[in-house]
Coordinates of C-alpha atoms and ligand atoms in Angstrom, one line a residue:
M1 CA 21.9 40.1 4.8
A2 CA 24.8 39.9 2.4
A3 CA 26.7 37.5 4.7
S4 CA 23.7 35.3 5.1
G5 CA 23.1 35.4 1.3
R6 CA 26.7 34.3 0.7
F7 CA 26.3 31.6 3.3
D8 CA 23.2 30.4 1.5
I9 CA 24.9 30.3 -1.8
S10 CA 27.8 28.3 -0.4
V11 CA 25.5 25.9 1.3
H12 CA 23.7 25.4 -1.9
F13 CA 26.9 24.9 -3.7
I14 CA 28.0 22.2 -1.3
Q15 CA 24.6 20.6 -1.6
L16 CA 25.0 20.6 -5.3
L17 CA 28.4 19.0 -5.1
V18 CA 27.2 16.4 -2.7
C19 CA 24.2 15.8 -4.9
C20 CA 26.2 15.3 -8.0
A21 CA 28.9 13.2 -6.5
W22 CA 26.1 11.1 -5.2
L23 CA 24.4 11.0 -8.6
V24 CA 27.6 9.8 -10.2
T25 CA 28.2 7.0 -7.8
N26 CA 24.6 6.2 -7.8
S27 CA 24.3 6.0 -11.5
Q28 CA 27.1 3.5 -11.6
L29 CA 25.2 1.2 -9.3
A30 CA 22.0 2.1 -11.2
Q31 CA 21.3 0.1 -14.3
S32 CA 22.9 -2.7 -12.3
A33 CA 20.6 -4.6 -10.1
P34 CA 17.3 -4.9 -8.4
I35 CA 16.8 -4.6 -4.6
K36 CA 16.9 -7.8 -2.5
I37 CA 17.0 -8.3 1.2
T38 CA 17.6 -11.2 3.7
F39 CA 16.0 -11.6 7.1
D40 CA 19.5 -12.1 8.5
G41 CA 20.2 -8.5 7.4
C42 CA 17.6 -7.1 9.7
I43 CA 18.6 -4.3 12.0
P44 CA 16.7 -1.9 14.2
G45 CA 14.7 0.6 12.1
F46 CA 14.0 4.2 12.7
A47 CA 10.7 6.1 12.3
N48 CA 8.9 8.9 14.1
N49 CA 12.0 9.9 15.8
K50 CA 12.4 6.5 17.5
T51 CA 14.5 3.4 17.0
Q52 CA 12.1 0.6 16.1
Y53 CA 12.8 -2.9 17.1
C54 CA 10.7 -5.2 14.9
C55 CA 12.9 -7.8 13.2
P56 CA 11.2 -11.1 12.4
P57 CA 11.9 -14.1 14.6
P58 CA 14.9 -16.2 13.8
Y59 CA 14.3 -18.7 11.0
K60 CA 16.0 -22.1 10.5
G61 CA 14.2 -23.6 7.5
E62 CA 14.7 -23.2 3.8
I63 CA 13.4 -20.2 1.8
V64 CA 11.0 -21.4 -0.8
D65 CA 10.3 -19.5 -4.0
F66 CA 6.7 -18.5 -4.5
C67 CA 4.9 -18.0 -7.7
P68 CA 1.2 -17.1 -7.9
K69 CA -0.6 -19.5 -10.2
R70 CA -4.3 -19.4 -10.9
N71 CA -6.2 -22.6 -10.7
M72 CA -8.0 -22.4 -14.0
S73 CA -10.7 -24.9 -12.9
K74 CA -11.9 -22.5 -10.2
P75 CA -13.7 -19.1 -10.7
L76 CA -11.8 -16.1 -9.4
R77 CA -12.7 -15.3 -5.8
V78 CA -14.3 -11.9 -5.5
R79 CA -13.1 -9.3 -3.0
K80 CA -16.2 -7.2 -2.4
A81 CA -16.9 -3.7 -1.2
L82 CA -17.6 -3.9 2.5
Q83 CA -20.4 -1.4 2.5
C84 CA -22.4 -3.5 0.1
L85 CA -22.4 -6.7 2.2
S86 CA -25.8 -7.3 3.8
G87 CA -28.0 -9.8 5.5
H88 CA -26.7 -13.3 5.9
E89 CA -23.5 -12.6 4.0
L90 CA -22.7 -9.6 6.3
K91 CA -23.3 -11.7 9.4
V92 CA -21.1 -14.6 8.2
Y93 CA -18.3 -12.3 7.1
T94 CA -18.4 -10.4 10.4
E95 CA -18.1 -13.7 12.3
K96 CA -15.2 -14.8 10.1
L97 CA -13.3 -11.7 10.8
D98 CA -13.9 -12.0 14.5
K99 CA -12.7 -15.6 14.5
A100 CA -9.7 -15.1 12.3
Y101 CA -8.4 -12.0 14.2
T102 CA -9.1 -13.6 17.5
I103 CA -6.9 -16.5 16.4
L104 CA -4.2 -14.2 14.9
R105 CA -4.1 -12.1 18.1
N106 CA -3.7 -15.2 20.3
L107 CA -1.0 -17.0 18.3
P108 CA 2.3 -17.1 20.2
D109 CA 4.1 -13.8 19.9
D110 CA 6.9 -15.3 17.9
D111 CA 4.7 -17.2 15.4
P112 CA 5.3 -15.3 12.2
R113 CA 1.6 -15.6 11.3
S114 CA 0.4 -13.8 14.5
L115 CA -1.0 -10.3 14.0
N116 CA 1.8 -9.1 16.1
Q117 CA 4.5 -10.5 13.8
Q118 CA 2.6 -9.3 10.6
K119 CA 2.6 -5.8 12.1
R120 CA 6.4 -6.2 12.9
L121 CA 7.2 -7.3 9.4
H122 CA 5.5 -4.2 7.9
C123 CA 7.5 -2.2 10.5
S124 CA 10.8 -3.7 9.5
Y125 CA 10.1 -3.2 5.8
G126 CA 8.9 0.3 6.4
T127 CA 11.4 1.8 8.8
G128 CA 14.7 0.9 7.2
G129 CA 14.9 -2.4 9.2
F130 CA 16.4 -4.4 6.2
V131 CA 19.8 -3.8 4.7
Q132 CA 20.0 -4.3 0.9
Q133 CA 21.7 -7.6 0.1
G134 CA 25.2 -6.9 -1.2
T135 CA 25.6 -3.6 0.7
D136 CA 27.0 -3.0 4.2
N137 CA 24.4 -0.7 5.5
I138 CA 22.1 0.7 2.8
T139 CA 18.6 0.2 4.2
I140 CA 15.4 0.1 2.3
D141 CA 11.8 1.2 2.7
I142 CA 9.0 -0.3 0.7
H143 CA 7.1 3.0 0.7
F144 CA 7.8 6.1 -1.4
S145 CA 8.9 4.3 -4.5
W146 CA 7.9 1.8 -7.2
L147 CA 8.0 -1.0 -4.6
F148 CA 4.9 0.3 -2.8
F149 CA 2.2 -1.3 -4.9
P150 CA 3.7 -4.7 -5.5
W151 CA 5.0 -5.1 -1.9
H152 CA 1.6 -4.4 -0.4
R153 CA -0.1 -6.7 -2.9
Y154 CA 2.0 -9.6 -1.7
F155 CA 1.7 -8.6 1.9
I156 CA -2.1 -8.6 2.1
Y157 CA -2.2 -11.7 -0.2
F158 CA -0.2 -13.7 2.3
H159 CA -2.4 -12.2 5.1
E160 CA -5.4 -13.5 3.2
R161 CA -3.9 -16.9 2.9
I162 CA -3.1 -17.0 6.6
I163 CA -6.7 -16.2 7.3
Q164 CA -7.9 -18.8 4.9
H165 CA -5.7 -21.3 6.7
V166 CA -6.8 -20.5 10.2
L167 CA -10.5 -20.5 9.2
D168 CA -10.0 -23.6 7.0
D169 CA -11.8 -21.6 4.3
P170 CA -10.0 -21.4 1.0
E171 CA -12.6 -19.0 -0.4
F172 CA -12.1 -16.3 2.3
S173 CA -11.6 -13.0 0.5
L174 CA -10.2 -9.8 1.9
H175 CA -13.2 -7.5 1.2
F176 CA -12.2 -3.9 0.6
W177 CA -12.9 -0.6 2.3
N178 CA -14.2 1.5 -0.6
W179 CA -13.2 4.8 1.1
D180 CA -12.8 6.6 -2.2
N181 CA -16.5 6.5 -3.0
G182 CA -18.5 9.1 -1.1
F183 CA -21.8 8.9 -3.1
T184 CA -24.6 6.5 -3.4
V185 CA -25.9 6.2 -6.9
H186 CA -28.2 4.0 -8.8
K187 CA -26.6 1.2 -10.6
P188 CA -25.6 2.7 -14.0
K189 CA -27.4 1.6 -17.1
G190 CA -25.6 -1.4 -18.6
A191 CA -23.8 -2.4 -15.4
R192 CA -24.6 -6.0 -14.7
S193 CA -23.4 -5.9 -11.2
G194 CA -21.3 -3.9 -8.8
C195 CA -21.5 -1.8 -5.6
Y196 CA -22.8 1.8 -5.9
K197 CA -23.3 2.7 -2.2
R198 CA -21.1 5.2 -0.4
G199 CA -18.1 3.6 1.3
D200 CA -16.4 6.6 2.9
L201 CA -17.4 5.9 6.4
L202 CA -15.6 3.7 9.0
P203 CA -16.7 0.2 8.1
P204 CA -19.1 -0.7 11.0
I205 CA -18.0 -4.4 11.1
Y206 CA -14.5 -3.3 12.1
N207 CA -15.9 -1.2 15.0
I208 CA -17.7 -3.8 17.2
T209 CA -16.1 -3.7 20.6
G210 CA -15.1 -7.2 21.8
M211 CA -14.6 -8.6 18.3
G212 CA -11.2 -9.7 17.0
Q213 CA -11.2 -7.0 14.3
Y214 CA -11.9 -4.2 16.7
Q215 CA -9.1 -1.8 17.5
N216 CA -9.0 1.4 19.6
R217 CA -8.9 4.1 17.0
S218 CA -8.9 7.9 17.0
S219 CA -11.8 10.0 18.3
R220 CA -12.7 10.9 14.7
T221 CA -13.8 7.3 14.1
K222 CA -16.2 7.7 17.0
L223 CA -18.4 10.2 15.2
P224 CA -21.0 8.3 13.2
G225 CA -21.7 9.7 9.7
L226 CA -18.4 11.5 9.4
P227 CA -16.7 10.8 6.0
V228 CA -13.0 10.0 5.8
D229 CA -10.8 13.0 5.1
L230 CA -8.4 12.5 2.3
G231 CA -7.2 16.0 2.7
I232 CA -5.1 15.5 5.8
V233 CA -1.6 16.8 5.2
P234 CA 1.6 15.7 6.9
E235 CA 1.6 18.7 9.3
E236 CA -1.7 17.6 10.7
R237 CA -0.9 13.9 11.0
D238 CA -0.7 13.8 14.8
N239 CA -3.9 15.6 15.4
P240 CA -6.0 16.1 12.3
P241 CA -8.9 18.6 12.6
T242 CA -12.4 17.2 12.3
R243 CA -13.8 19.0 9.2
P244 CA -17.4 19.0 8.1
A245 CA -18.7 16.8 5.3
E246 CA -19.3 19.7 3.0
V247 CA -15.6 20.6 3.1
V248 CA -14.3 17.1 3.0
K249 CA -16.5 15.5 0.2
P250 CA -15.5 17.7 -2.7
R251 CA -11.9 17.7 -1.7
N252 CA -11.9 13.9 -1.4
L253 CA -13.1 13.8 -5.0
A254 CA -10.5 16.3 -6.1
T255 CA -7.8 14.3 -4.3
M256 CA -8.9 11.0 -5.9
H257 CA -9.1 12.7 -9.3
A258 CA -5.6 14.1 -8.9
S259 CA -4.1 10.8 -7.6
M260 CA -5.7 8.6 -10.3
V261 CA -6.3 10.9 -13.3
T262 CA -4.1 14.0 -13.4
V263 CA -1.0 13.6 -11.2
G264 CA -1.5 9.9 -11.7
N265 CA -1.5 10.0 -15.5
T266 CA 2.1 8.8 -15.8
T267 CA 4.0 5.7 -14.5
R268 CA 6.1 7.9 -12.1
G269 CA 3.1 10.0 -11.0
F270 CA 1.1 7.0 -9.9
M271 CA 3.6 4.3 -8.9
G272 CA 6.4 6.4 -7.4
R273 CA 10.1 6.9 -8.2
I274 CA 12.6 4.4 -9.6
Y275 CA 14.4 2.7 -6.8
R276 CA 17.4 0.3 -7.5
Y277 CA 20.1 -1.5 -5.7
G278 CA 22.4 1.0 -4.1
D279 CA 19.9 3.8 -3.9
Y280 CA 19.5 5.2 -0.4
Q281 CA 16.4 4.6 1.6
V282 CA 13.8 7.2 0.5
L283 CA 12.8 9.2 3.6
D284 CA 10.8 12.0 2.1
P285 CA 7.4 10.8 0.7
L286 CA 7.1 13.9 -1.5
T287 CA 10.2 13.1 -3.5
G288 CA 9.5 9.4 -3.8
A289 CA 5.8 8.4 -3.6
G290 CA 3.2 8.3 -6.3
G291 CA 0.1 10.5 -5.9
L292 CA -2.2 7.9 -4.5
E293 CA 0.3 6.8 -1.8
V294 CA 1.1 10.2 -0.6
M295 CA -2.4 11.7 -0.8
G296 CA -5.4 9.3 -0.2
H297 CA -3.5 6.3 1.2
A298 CA -1.6 8.3 3.9
S299 CA -4.6 10.4 4.8
I300 CA -6.6 7.3 5.6
H301 CA -3.8 6.1 8.0
W302 CA -3.9 9.4 9.8
W303 CA -7.6 9.7 9.8
V304 CA -8.1 6.3 11.5
G305 CA -5.2 7.2 13.8
N306 CA -3.8 5.4 16.9
T307 CA -2.3 2.0 15.8
M308 CA -3.1 2.7 12.1
G309 CA -1.5 6.2 12.1
V310 CA 2.1 5.2 12.3
V311 CA 4.2 2.9 10.1
E312 CA 5.6 0.8 13.0
T313 CA 2.1 -0.3 14.2
S314 CA -0.3 0.2 11.3
A315 CA -0.4 -3.4 10.2
G316 CA -1.5 -4.3 13.8
D317 CA -4.9 -2.8 13.1
P318 CA -7.1 -5.3 11.1
L319 CA -8.5 -2.4 9.2
F320 CA -5.1 -2.0 7.5
Y321 CA -5.8 -5.0 5.4
A322 CA -9.2 -3.7 4.2
H323 CA -7.6 -0.4 3.5
H324 CA -4.8 -2.0 1.4
S325 CA -7.3 -4.2 -0.3
N326 CA -8.7 -1.0 -1.7
I327 CA -5.2 0.3 -2.6
D328 CA -4.6 -3.0 -4.5
R329 CA -7.9 -2.5 -6.3
L330 CA -7.1 1.1 -7.2
W331 CA -3.8 0.0 -8.7
N332 CA -5.6 -2.6 -10.8
N333 CA -8.2 0.0 -11.9
W334 CA -5.6 2.7 -12.6
H335 CA -4.6 0.8 -15.8
K336 CA -8.1 1.2 -17.1
V337 CA -8.6 5.0 -16.5
P338 CA -8.7 6.7 -19.9
G339 CA -5.8 8.8 -21.1
G340 CA -2.1 9.1 -20.0
E341 CA 0.6 6.5 -19.8
R342 CA -0.9 3.9 -17.5
V343 CA 1.6 1.1 -17.7
D344 CA 3.6 -0.5 -14.9
Y345 CA 7.3 0.0 -14.9
S346 CA 9.0 -2.6 -17.1
D347 CA 12.6 -1.9 -16.0
P348 CA 14.4 -5.1 -15.1
D349 CA 15.4 -3.6 -11.7
F350 CA 11.7 -3.3 -10.9
L351 CA 10.7 -6.7 -12.3
E352 CA 13.5 -8.6 -10.6
A353 CA 13.2 -6.9 -7.2
E354 CA 12.6 -9.5 -4.5
F355 CA 10.9 -9.7 -1.1
L356 CA 10.5 -12.3 1.6
F357 CA 7.2 -13.1 3.4
Y358 CA 5.9 -15.8 5.7
D359 CA 3.1 -17.9 4.2
E360 CA 0.3 -19.7 6.0
T361 CA 2.5 -22.6 7.0
A362 CA 5.1 -20.2 8.5
T363 CA 7.5 -20.9 5.6
I364 CA 9.5 -18.1 4.2
R365 CA 8.6 -17.4 0.6
R366 CA 10.8 -15.5 -1.9
V367 CA 8.7 -13.5 -4.4
K368 CA 9.5 -11.2 -7.3
V369 CA 7.8 -8.0 -8.3
K370 CA 7.3 -9.3 -11.9
D371 CA 5.0 -12.1 -10.6
A372 CA 2.7 -9.6 -8.8
L373 CA 1.7 -7.6 -11.9
D374 CA -0.9 -9.9 -13.3
M375 CA -3.5 -9.9 -10.5
E376 CA -5.6 -12.7 -11.8
E377 CA -2.7 -15.2 -11.3
F378 CA -3.5 -14.7 -7.6
G379 CA -7.0 -16.1 -8.1
Y380 CA -9.0 -13.1 -7.1
K381 CA -10.7 -10.1 -8.6
F382 CA -12.5 -7.1 -7.2
Q383 CA -16.2 -6.3 -7.2
K384 CA -17.0 -3.3 -9.5
A385 CA -17.5 -0.1 -7.6
N386 CA -18.3 3.5 -8.3
D387 CA -15.0 4.9 -9.6
I388 CA -16.8 7.2 -12.1
S389 CA -17.5 9.6 -9.2
W390 CA -13.8 10.7 -9.2
I391 CA -12.8 9.8 -12.8
D392 CA -15.4 12.3 -14.2
Y393 CA -15.1 14.9 -11.4
V394 CA -14.2 18.3 -12.6
P395 CA -12.3 19.8 -9.6
T396 CA -13.8 23.0 -8.2
V397 CA -11.5 22.9 -5.2
N398 CA -7.8 22.1 -4.8
S399 CA -6.8 18.6 -3.8
T400 CA -4.5 18.5 -0.8
S401 CA -1.2 18.6 -2.5
N402 CA -1.3 18.1 -6.3
S403 CA 1.4 20.7 -6.7
T404 CA 3.8 19.3 -4.1
I405 CA 4.2 15.9 -5.6
N406 CA 7.0 15.7 -8.0
S407 CA 5.4 13.9 -10.8
T408 CA 8.1 14.8 -13.4
D409 CA 8.2 11.8 -15.5
S410 CA 11.8 10.7 -15.7
Y411 CA 10.6 7.3 -17.0
K412 CA 9.2 6.7 -20.5
P413 CA 7.6 3.3 -20.8
Q414 CA 9.4 1.3 -23.5
V415 CA 6.8 -1.3 -24.1
K416 CA 3.1 -1.4 -23.6
Q417 CA 3.2 -4.9 -22.1
V418 CA 5.8 -6.6 -20.0
N419 CA 6.8 -9.3 -22.4
A420 CA 5.8 -12.9 -21.7
A421 CA 9.3 -14.1 -21.0
A422 CA 9.8 -11.5 -18.3
R423 CA 6.4 -12.4 -16.8
K424 CA 7.2 -16.1 -16.4
C425 CA 7.6 -17.1 -12.8
H426 CA 11.0 -17.9 -11.6
K427 CA 11.6 -21.5 -10.7
Ligands
NAG1 C1 13.7 13.4 18.7 O1 14.2 12.7 19.8 C2 15.3 13.4 20.4 C3 15.9 12.5 21.5 O2 14.9 11.7 22.1 C4 14.7 14.8 21.0 O3 15.8 15.5 21.6 C5 14.2 15.6 19.8 O4 13.6 16.7 20.3 C6 13.2 14.7 19.0 N1 12.8 15.5 17.8 C7 11.5 15.6 17.4 C8 11.3 16.4 16.2 O5 10.6 15.2 18.1
NAG2 C1 -8.2 -26.6 -8.6 O1 -9.6 -26.4 -8.3 C2 -10.3 -27.6 -8.4 C3 -11.8 -27.3 -8.2 O2 -12.0 -26.6 -7.0 C4 -9.8 -28.6 -7.3 O3 -10.5 -29.8 -7.3 C5 -8.3 -28.8 -7.5 O4 -7.8 -29.6 -6.4 C6 -7.6 -27.5 -7.5 N1 -6.2 -27.7 -7.9 C7 -5.1 -27.3 -7.2 C8 -3.8 -27.7 -7.7 O5 -5.3 -26.7 -6.1
NAG3 C1 28.2 2.4 5.7 O1 29.2 1.7 5.1 C2 30.2 2.4 4.5 C3 31.2 1.5 3.7 O2 31.4 0.3 4.4 C4 30.9 3.2 5.6 O3 31.9 4.0 5.1 C5 29.9 4.1 6.4 O4 30.5 4.7 7.5 C6 28.8 3.3 6.9 N1 27.7 4.2 7.4 C7 27.1 3.9 8.5 C8 26.0 4.9 8.9 O5 27.3 2.9 9.2
NAG4 C1 -7.9 4.5 23.2 O1 -6.8 5.3 22.8 C2 -6.9 6.6 23.4 C3 -5.9 7.5 22.7 O2 -4.7 6.8 22.4 C4 -6.7 6.5 24.9 O3 -6.7 7.7 25.5 C5 -7.8 5.6 25.4 O4 -7.5 5.3 26.8 C6 -7.8 4.2 24.7 N1 -9.0 3.5 25.1 C7 -8.9 2.2 25.5 C8 -10.2 1.6 25.9 O5 -7.9 1.6 25.5
NAG5 C1 -17.7 2.9 16.8 O1 -18.1 2.3 18.0 C2 -18.2 3.2 19.1 C3 -18.4 2.3 20.3 O2 -19.5 1.5 20.1 C4 -19.3 4.2 18.8 O3 -19.3 5.1 19.9 C5 -18.9 4.9 17.6 O4 -20.0 5.8 17.2 C6 -18.7 4.0 16.4 N1 -18.2 4.7 15.3 C7 -18.9 4.8 14.1 C8 -18.2 5.7 13.1 O5 -19.9 4.3 13.9
NAG6 C1 -0.9 14.5 -17.6 O1 -1.8 15.5 -17.1 C2 -1.2 16.8 -17.2 C3 -2.2 17.7 -16.6 O2 -2.5 17.4 -15.3 C4 -0.9 17.1 -18.6 O3 -0.3 18.4 -18.6 C5 0.0 16.0 -19.2 O4 0.2 16.3 -20.5 C6 -0.6 14.7 -19.0 N1 0.4 13.7 -19.4 C7 0.0 12.6 -20.2 C8 1.1 11.7 -20.5 O5 -1.1 12.5 -20.6
NAG7 C1 -5.8 26.5 -5.2 O1 -4.4 26.6 -5.2 C2 -3.9 27.8 -5.9 C3 -2.4 27.7 -6.0 O2 -1.8 27.4 -4.8 C4 -4.3 29.0 -5.0 O3 -3.9 30.2 -5.7 C5 -5.9 29.0 -4.9 O4 -6.3 30.1 -4.1 C6 -6.4 27.7 -4.3 N1 -7.8 27.7 -4.4 C7 -8.6 27.3 -3.4 C8 -10.1 27.3 -3.6 O5 -8.1 27.0 -2.3
NAG8 C1 -5.0 21.0 -8.3 O1 -5.6 20.5 -9.4 C2 -6.8 21.1 -9.8 C3 -7.3 20.3 -11.0 O2 -6.3 19.8 -11.8 C4 -6.5 22.6 -10.2 O3 -7.7 23.2 -10.5 C5 -5.9 23.2 -9.0 O4 -5.5 24.6 -9.2 C6 -4.6 22.5 -8.5 N1 -4.2 23.0 -7.2 C7 -2.9 23.4 -7.0 C8 -2.6 23.9 -5.7 O5 -2.1 23.4 -7.9
NAG9 C1 11.5 16.2 -9.9 O1 12.0 15.0 -10.4 C2 12.9 15.2 -11.5 C3 13.3 13.8 -12.1 O2 13.6 12.9 -11.1 C4 14.1 16.0 -11.0 O3 14.9 16.2 -12.1 C5 13.6 17.3 -10.5 O4 14.7 18.1 -10.0 C6 12.6 17.1 -9.4 N1 12.0 18.4 -9.0 C7 11.9 18.7 -7.7 C8 11.2 20.1 -7.4 O5 12.2 18.0 -6.7

């Protein structure tokens, strides 16, 4: 006992030294620069105990800066809640998804717009496949930090543009899977429009065998009427139990309430940790991710399972994009939830962080985080949905892991608004 006790202490002491030496070096790099990558700096990634080979195809052209710019003479496109589409609109949208994903699946494997290459790009960004520009070997992950929301906003936005392009339909909008809403209610008094129907079931139009958007998913998604389970924890990810609706429904509400309202009542608690040039790749979701990412978002991936269940293939399931359209919507709506400090980071190392994506013409575009914060500049908005169900929920059960997330707010917002100069698109 005594020996092992001493051993423990010395191990902890060494860990402390390593930790603090790291902190010192790290804090010198900190303050200093935002994270950037190049496609040339792509190496095999690592995830789920396997080396992941998913680098983008070689690229010869020029990288072109991209800046979202709303066309003021057009109304905003509306991304709608999938469960509220009906009749002719539902039929047309189903056919559009079929056509688009059939095309994307059949593009040559090395076409960066193919579904295969979009999947691989998410894999590279999400498994340490890119080395930070300016370092020899410090890899990144766009999960588990403040990069999560802006990176995924851009990723699905370019996906939407690629679909618009292959359908020759500039109004195509990536309708969202409203999995956070488990209750159908009457339209609230005073609401002029919106979708108030439950959306916590597998969207049927993604489950039609033979259509482009169909994907072989887990056995859970074969059970009609079974709500999604936002309470799946990491230990269950490979084989989540099928729990009855009466267990799942109140916990889904508690989990959404924690992600968006309580754990999510600070910038750190919602958006995830600060992550600058020189910081090592974050491997542990619980030390890096914000509440929504580590709770509801991850559980949906595991509940759908198969392709969607692991980072290296998840973006190969068309449902990924409807799922992340909802994540994008929840980020937007988080700012409007009452109480707390609901402002995006305004740290220059956040605002100036850069990513590369392929656009609809297979051109590489360089984007900055600061240009992703004003959603309307992208020309779309979301249909109103029933968020009150979890905002007003008084938890009677524990959410999955509201105590395991480190939501200690090491970040105090300096300004309520990112100032206009910082917002201006780079040339
Ligand atoms: C990871 O892979 C190695 C080698 O393939 C294997 O020995 C090890 O048991 C695996 N670990 C886990 C946790 O699966
Ligand atoms: C803006 O929208 C209008 C109306 O749809 C269109 O005629 C015009 O070409 C658009 N401008 C640009 C720059 O796309
Ligand atoms: C990363 O680079 C540093 C400095 O060049 C080197 O000391 C270290 O061994 C490298 N680590 C790995 C895992 O390659
Ligand atoms: C679907 O996936 C399951 C589990 O991964 C597998 O057992 C099954 O054969 C697959 N079905 C088809 C039609 O590919
Ligand atoms: C998905 O489609 C399969 C095959 O048609 C069906 O067995 C299953 O019940 C469907 N799942 C849901 C949730 O409707
Ligand atoms: C966030 O919520 C917690 C309770 O979950 C509370 O203790 C804390 O004061 C809140 N923080 C802010 C900034 O409102
Ligand atoms: C909720 O979590 C607390 C603290 O871990 C625990 O004591 C309590 O039993 C849990 N309640 C339920 C209903 O699981
Ligand atoms: C989770 O949060 C709810 C509501 O804030 C609280 O009642 C519950 O005790 C918390 N659970 C744990 C395990 O801390
Ligand atoms: C939580 O994060 C804060 C600030 O980053 C850190 O000081 C603290 O040690 C962390 N707590 C745990 C339990 O990881």
